XYZ file of C-alpha atoms in Angstrom:
334
model
C 114.477 100.433 74.329
C 114.173 103.253 77.019
C 112.397 100.843 78.942
C 115.706 98.435 79.134
C 117.741 101.172 79.934
C 116.250 101.268 83.401
C 116.993 97.889 84.475
C 119.701 97.112 86.437
C 121.725 95.259 83.315
C 124.623 96.349 81.540
C 123.500 94.862 77.690
C 127.298 94.183 77.123
C 127.066 91.633 79.386
C 123.926 90.221 79.243
C 121.615 91.416 76.791
C 118.531 88.637 77.618
C 119.175 89.898 80.677
C 118.891 93.635 79.339
C 115.946 92.731 77.217
C 113.962 91.120 80.381
C 114.352 87.309 78.615
C 116.028 83.745 79.467
C 116.997 81.210 77.689
C 116.190 78.563 78.328
C 117.873 74.690 77.157
C 115.958 73.921 74.033
C 116.532 77.541 72.983
C 113.285 78.792 73.212
C 112.996 81.667 75.809
C 111.219 83.114 78.715
C 109.864 86.359 79.324
C 110.429 87.336 82.498
C 108.688 91.288 82.697
C 107.032 93.335 80.076
C 108.310 97.171 80.128
C 105.631 99.582 81.332
C 102.935 100.084 80.043
C 100.158 103.053 78.306
C 96.481 102.170 78.232
C 93.692 103.579 75.925
C 92.297 106.460 77.311
C 89.046 108.456 75.978
C 89.112 110.788 78.666
C 87.917 113.747 76.943
C 89.925 115.458 79.507
C 93.017 114.522 77.779
C 94.995 117.811 76.248
C 96.757 116.330 73.432
C 94.109 112.650 72.188
C 92.261 110.423 72.431
C 92.799 106.755 71.838
C 91.088 103.231 71.990
C 92.447 99.656 70.956
C 91.118 97.265 68.123
C 91.967 93.863 67.413
C 92.811 93.146 64.240
C 93.581 89.606 64.014
C 92.428 87.691 67.517
C 93.641 84.260 66.637
C 97.484 86.194 66.103
C 97.089 88.526 69.007
C 97.461 91.478 66.588
C 96.104 94.813 66.910
C 96.155 98.448 66.992
C 95.239 101.811 68.890
C 94.058 104.992 67.471
C 94.994 108.163 68.270
C 93.120 110.944 66.950
C 94.026 115.071 68.562
C 92.226 116.262 71.123
C 91.177 119.082 69.161
C 89.475 116.796 66.946
C 86.703 116.502 68.737
C 86.283 119.815 69.662
C 83.160 122.248 68.401
C 81.919 118.739 66.803
C 79.419 119.887 64.939
C 77.160 119.540 61.470
C 79.832 121.814 59.780
C 81.919 119.945 57.692
C 85.474 118.977 59.068
C 89.313 119.133 56.971
C 90.120 115.776 57.112
C 93.550 114.557 58.332
C 96.695 112.004 57.101
C 97.012 109.255 58.056
C 100.332 107.739 59.803
C 100.205 104.277 59.962
C 102.875 103.477 63.045
C 105.244 100.379 63.670
C 106.899 100.321 66.455
C 110.319 99.860 67.984
C 112.024 96.378 69.460
C 114.081 94.891 67.696
C 111.399 92.160 66.766
C 111.959 90.418 70.177
C 110.478 93.572 72.558
C 107.896 95.632 73.237
C 103.973 96.964 72.264
C 102.050 99.550 70.843
C 100.515 99.972 74.563
C 104.616 100.798 75.508
C 105.150 103.978 77.431
C 107.725 105.065 75.844
C 106.499 105.277 72.587
C 104.254 108.101 73.754
C 106.887 110.475 73.731
C 106.339 109.880 70.409
C 102.941 109.464 69.810
C 101.940 112.875 71.084
C 103.970 115.059 69.095
C 103.398 112.884 66.031
C 99.647 113.884 66.973
C 99.477 116.912 67.726
C 101.893 118.556 65.669
C 101.586 118.043 62.143
C 98.512 117.178 62.956
C 97.173 113.443 62.354
C 94.710 110.074 62.681
C 98.172 107.907 63.822
C 97.164 104.271 64.369
C 99.661 102.330 65.704
C 99.817 98.372 64.740
C 101.121 95.609 67.350
C 102.458 93.319 65.351
C 104.063 89.416 66.749
C 107.839 88.765 67.615
C 109.979 86.971 68.148
C 111.201 84.110 68.827
C 108.002 82.979 69.036
C 107.611 84.272 65.223
C 109.771 85.222 63.618
C 110.404 87.212 60.307
C 108.106 87.836 58.271
C 105.785 87.408 60.477
C 105.807 90.940 61.379
C 105.726 91.975 58.025
C 102.691 89.945 57.171
C 100.820 90.929 60.270
C 101.712 94.291 59.104
C 100.607 93.884 55.493
C 97.622 92.329 57.504
C 96.686 95.773 59.155
C 96.484 97.734 56.037
C 93.897 95.642 54.480
C 91.954 95.928 57.972
C 92.136 99.702 57.692
C 90.521 99.500 54.245
C 87.713 97.687 56.206
C 87.295 98.954 59.018
C 87.199 102.892 58.057
C 83.309 103.136 58.787
C 85.209 103.173 62.173
C 83.930 105.868 63.540
C 87.234 108.239 64.293
C 88.539 106.721 60.786
C 86.046 107.474 59.030
C 85.245 110.888 60.655
C 89.168 112.312 61.000
C 91.398 109.947 58.708
C 92.044 111.080 54.943
C 93.214 107.683 53.118
C 93.592 109.625 50.537
C 97.065 110.884 52.202
C 98.505 107.612 54.285
C 102.340 107.209 55.429
C 103.848 104.466 57.485
C 106.114 104.762 59.585
C 108.474 102.992 62.018
C 110.881 103.188 64.452
C 113.540 101.259 64.341
C 112.591 97.895 63.815
C 109.389 99.586 62.624
C 111.600 101.705 60.119
C 112.454 97.895 58.789
C 109.837 97.196 58.556
C 107.926 100.450 56.395
C 110.675 98.939 54.253
C 110.042 96.346 53.045
C 105.907 96.749 53.559
C 106.432 99.662 51.660
C 108.161 97.348 48.926
C 105.127 95.308 49.027
C 102.126 97.578 49.444
C 104.448 99.465 45.937
C 103.233 96.476 44.071
C 99.928 96.286 44.303
C 98.724 99.766 45.198
C 95.505 99.525 43.388
C 94.081 96.609 46.024
C 94.062 98.924 48.588
C 92.509 101.192 47.818
C 90.609 103.912 49.240
C 93.854 103.574 51.023
C 96.809 105.568 49.473
C 99.774 105.778 51.034
C 102.047 109.042 49.497
C 105.063 108.191 51.741
C 107.579 106.254 54.142
C 109.010 107.263 57.047
C 111.618 105.096 58.166
C 112.981 106.938 62.227
C 116.217 104.706 62.512
C 115.867 101.734 61.059
C 117.036 98.898 62.266
C 119.767 97.242 59.229
C 122.458 95.485 59.849
C 124.829 92.789 57.749
C 127.417 90.139 58.243
C 130.529 93.253 57.826
C 130.569 95.299 60.799
C 130.881 98.733 59.960
C 132.691 101.849 60.867
C 129.558 102.745 62.896
C 128.981 99.699 64.399
C 132.778 99.160 65.000
C 132.873 102.300 66.907
C 129.705 102.052 69.431
C 129.957 98.610 69.685
C 130.009 98.735 73.318
C 127.626 101.136 73.633
C 125.800 101.426 76.981
C 122.445 101.595 75.508
C 122.176 99.726 72.370
C 125.504 98.261 71.812
C 126.310 95.364 69.112
C 125.385 92.314 71.441
C 122.103 92.979 71.817
C 121.053 93.691 67.796
C 123.298 90.848 67.656
C 121.451 88.991 69.638
C 117.715 90.479 68.588
C 118.612 89.813 64.717
C 119.471 85.573 65.858
C 115.488 85.064 67.705
C 113.931 87.617 64.324
C 115.642 86.409 61.444
C 114.303 82.752 60.012
C 116.167 80.139 61.687
C 119.403 79.257 59.075
C 119.809 82.503 57.405
C 123.023 85.030 57.834
C 122.508 88.918 58.723
C 123.541 89.053 55.030
C 119.371 88.163 54.850
C 117.274 90.534 52.928
C 115.966 91.095 56.077
C 118.088 92.277 57.537
C 120.512 93.607 55.002
C 118.766 94.804 52.310
C 121.481 96.414 50.633
C 122.950 93.218 50.633
C 121.344 91.847 47.141
C 120.041 95.486 45.415
C 117.858 94.224 42.207
C 118.196 96.173 39.281
C 114.145 97.564 39.428
C 114.141 97.197 43.464
C 112.833 100.811 43.603
C 110.786 101.138 39.872
C 107.137 101.121 41.242
C 107.962 103.599 44.474
C 109.725 106.212 41.959
C 107.389 106.230 40.067
C 103.984 106.825 42.397
C 106.153 109.207 43.417
C 106.321 108.678 47.076
C 108.352 110.681 49.334
C 110.649 109.066 51.887
C 112.406 110.197 54.882
C 115.036 109.003 56.584
C 115.890 109.412 59.988
C 119.004 108.908 61.970
C 122.091 109.661 64.976
C 125.528 109.278 65.173
C 125.244 107.681 68.432
C 124.008 105.039 66.467
C 125.401 102.312 64.938
C 122.987 101.572 62.907
C 124.596 105.384 61.235
C 126.427 103.807 58.558
C 123.561 101.432 57.615
C 120.666 104.486 57.233
C 122.568 106.638 55.810
C 123.943 104.098 52.917
C 119.473 103.148 52.698
C 119.479 107.300 51.736
C 122.130 107.707 49.722
C 120.929 104.158 47.638
C 117.357 105.259 46.865
C 118.637 108.419 45.987
C 120.751 107.032 43.351
C 118.037 105.265 42.144
C 115.810 108.276 41.633
C 113.515 108.232 44.473
C 112.268 111.076 46.313
C 114.379 111.430 49.935
C 115.198 112.955 52.285
C 117.902 112.100 55.367
C 118.124 113.540 58.554
C 120.985 112.438 60.610
C 121.925 114.445 63.808
C 125.439 114.842 65.149
C 124.952 112.946 69.044
C 122.346 111.050 70.144
C 121.485 107.761 70.137
C 119.218 104.286 69.278
C 115.758 105.640 70.184
C 116.947 109.716 71.020
C 113.812 111.134 70.553
C 112.037 108.598 72.613
C 113.889 110.055 76.391
C 113.994 113.999 74.660
C 110.815 115.443 74.179
C 112.696 118.344 72.010
C 113.948 116.133 70.238
C 110.781 114.058 69.382
C 108.528 117.596 68.673
C 111.885 119.052 65.939
C 110.960 114.796 64.947
C 106.994 115.649 64.056
C 107.757 118.655 62.548
C 110.333 117.280 60.185
C 107.553 114.447 59.386
C 104.603 117.652 58.812
C 106.615 118.673 56.991
C 107.537 115.411 54.204
C 103.442 115.288 55.049
C 102.426 118.364 53.608
C 104.788 118.534 51.022
C 102.963 115.949 49.429
C 98.842 117.069 47.876
C 96.022 114.685 47.921
C 94.673 112.942 44.993
């Protein structure tokens, strides 16, 4: 959301303008601008990583950007190399904004690719209100099957360890990780040789009808206020449902066996947040529920900060990458 912050618009007064969109009389929207973007680069002089874009589903306009650490291409000879963990990433944007190539996400891509190190596949999914939920969930689940079908891609085949894969998402992407993760847990054999070992929910985007303490405390936040999150849910949820729908508030209708498969698979889960983010209470609620259900989950909740804080602070982004590295290294390859 940092690129929208640069616009001379107060999200508390004009959340549409803050997102760079205008509401039309028929309820549709017009997108007035796109945030700055970064192209893929296979320039060997890049000191951090190389990247390339591949289509997933042309009819839907979905695609992925693959990142491989620059060091993985060094000394490319016939000797066998240890493959790297595979992190499948779903981007932020409240289900209505941003893209895989949005420039601000480079702040996360670079430390995750280089610090762990890992191969990252960042997935482009359809946005609302043109494509309301569950479109994003469907696209991201389809992307997993696409990765399997493209496992012979030169970069994936040579550098990615399909037996050590993780789903990661920021904000709306963290919400996607939750929902797609539960879907994957129910059909793991269908995704072989892709083996998910953990879920990483970075400041996941959740809501609900009843306001939490942190939502009331930070209702007029200058970066991500309630007026903005309310608009995002209005534009992304299925028409006619309320804010306690499972897509928005998964805690509202928890089933007794909701996490049994996740638990039996031994997946490790990370939930992160800052107390300067109005969603912190919902993130902590999810962490506590997972812990209560016996899931192997870690909660990392820091003082201060804000929503998408790491995108504007390289030090915090590196700290997050190191926490993710610890989770990745704590898993074992089957």
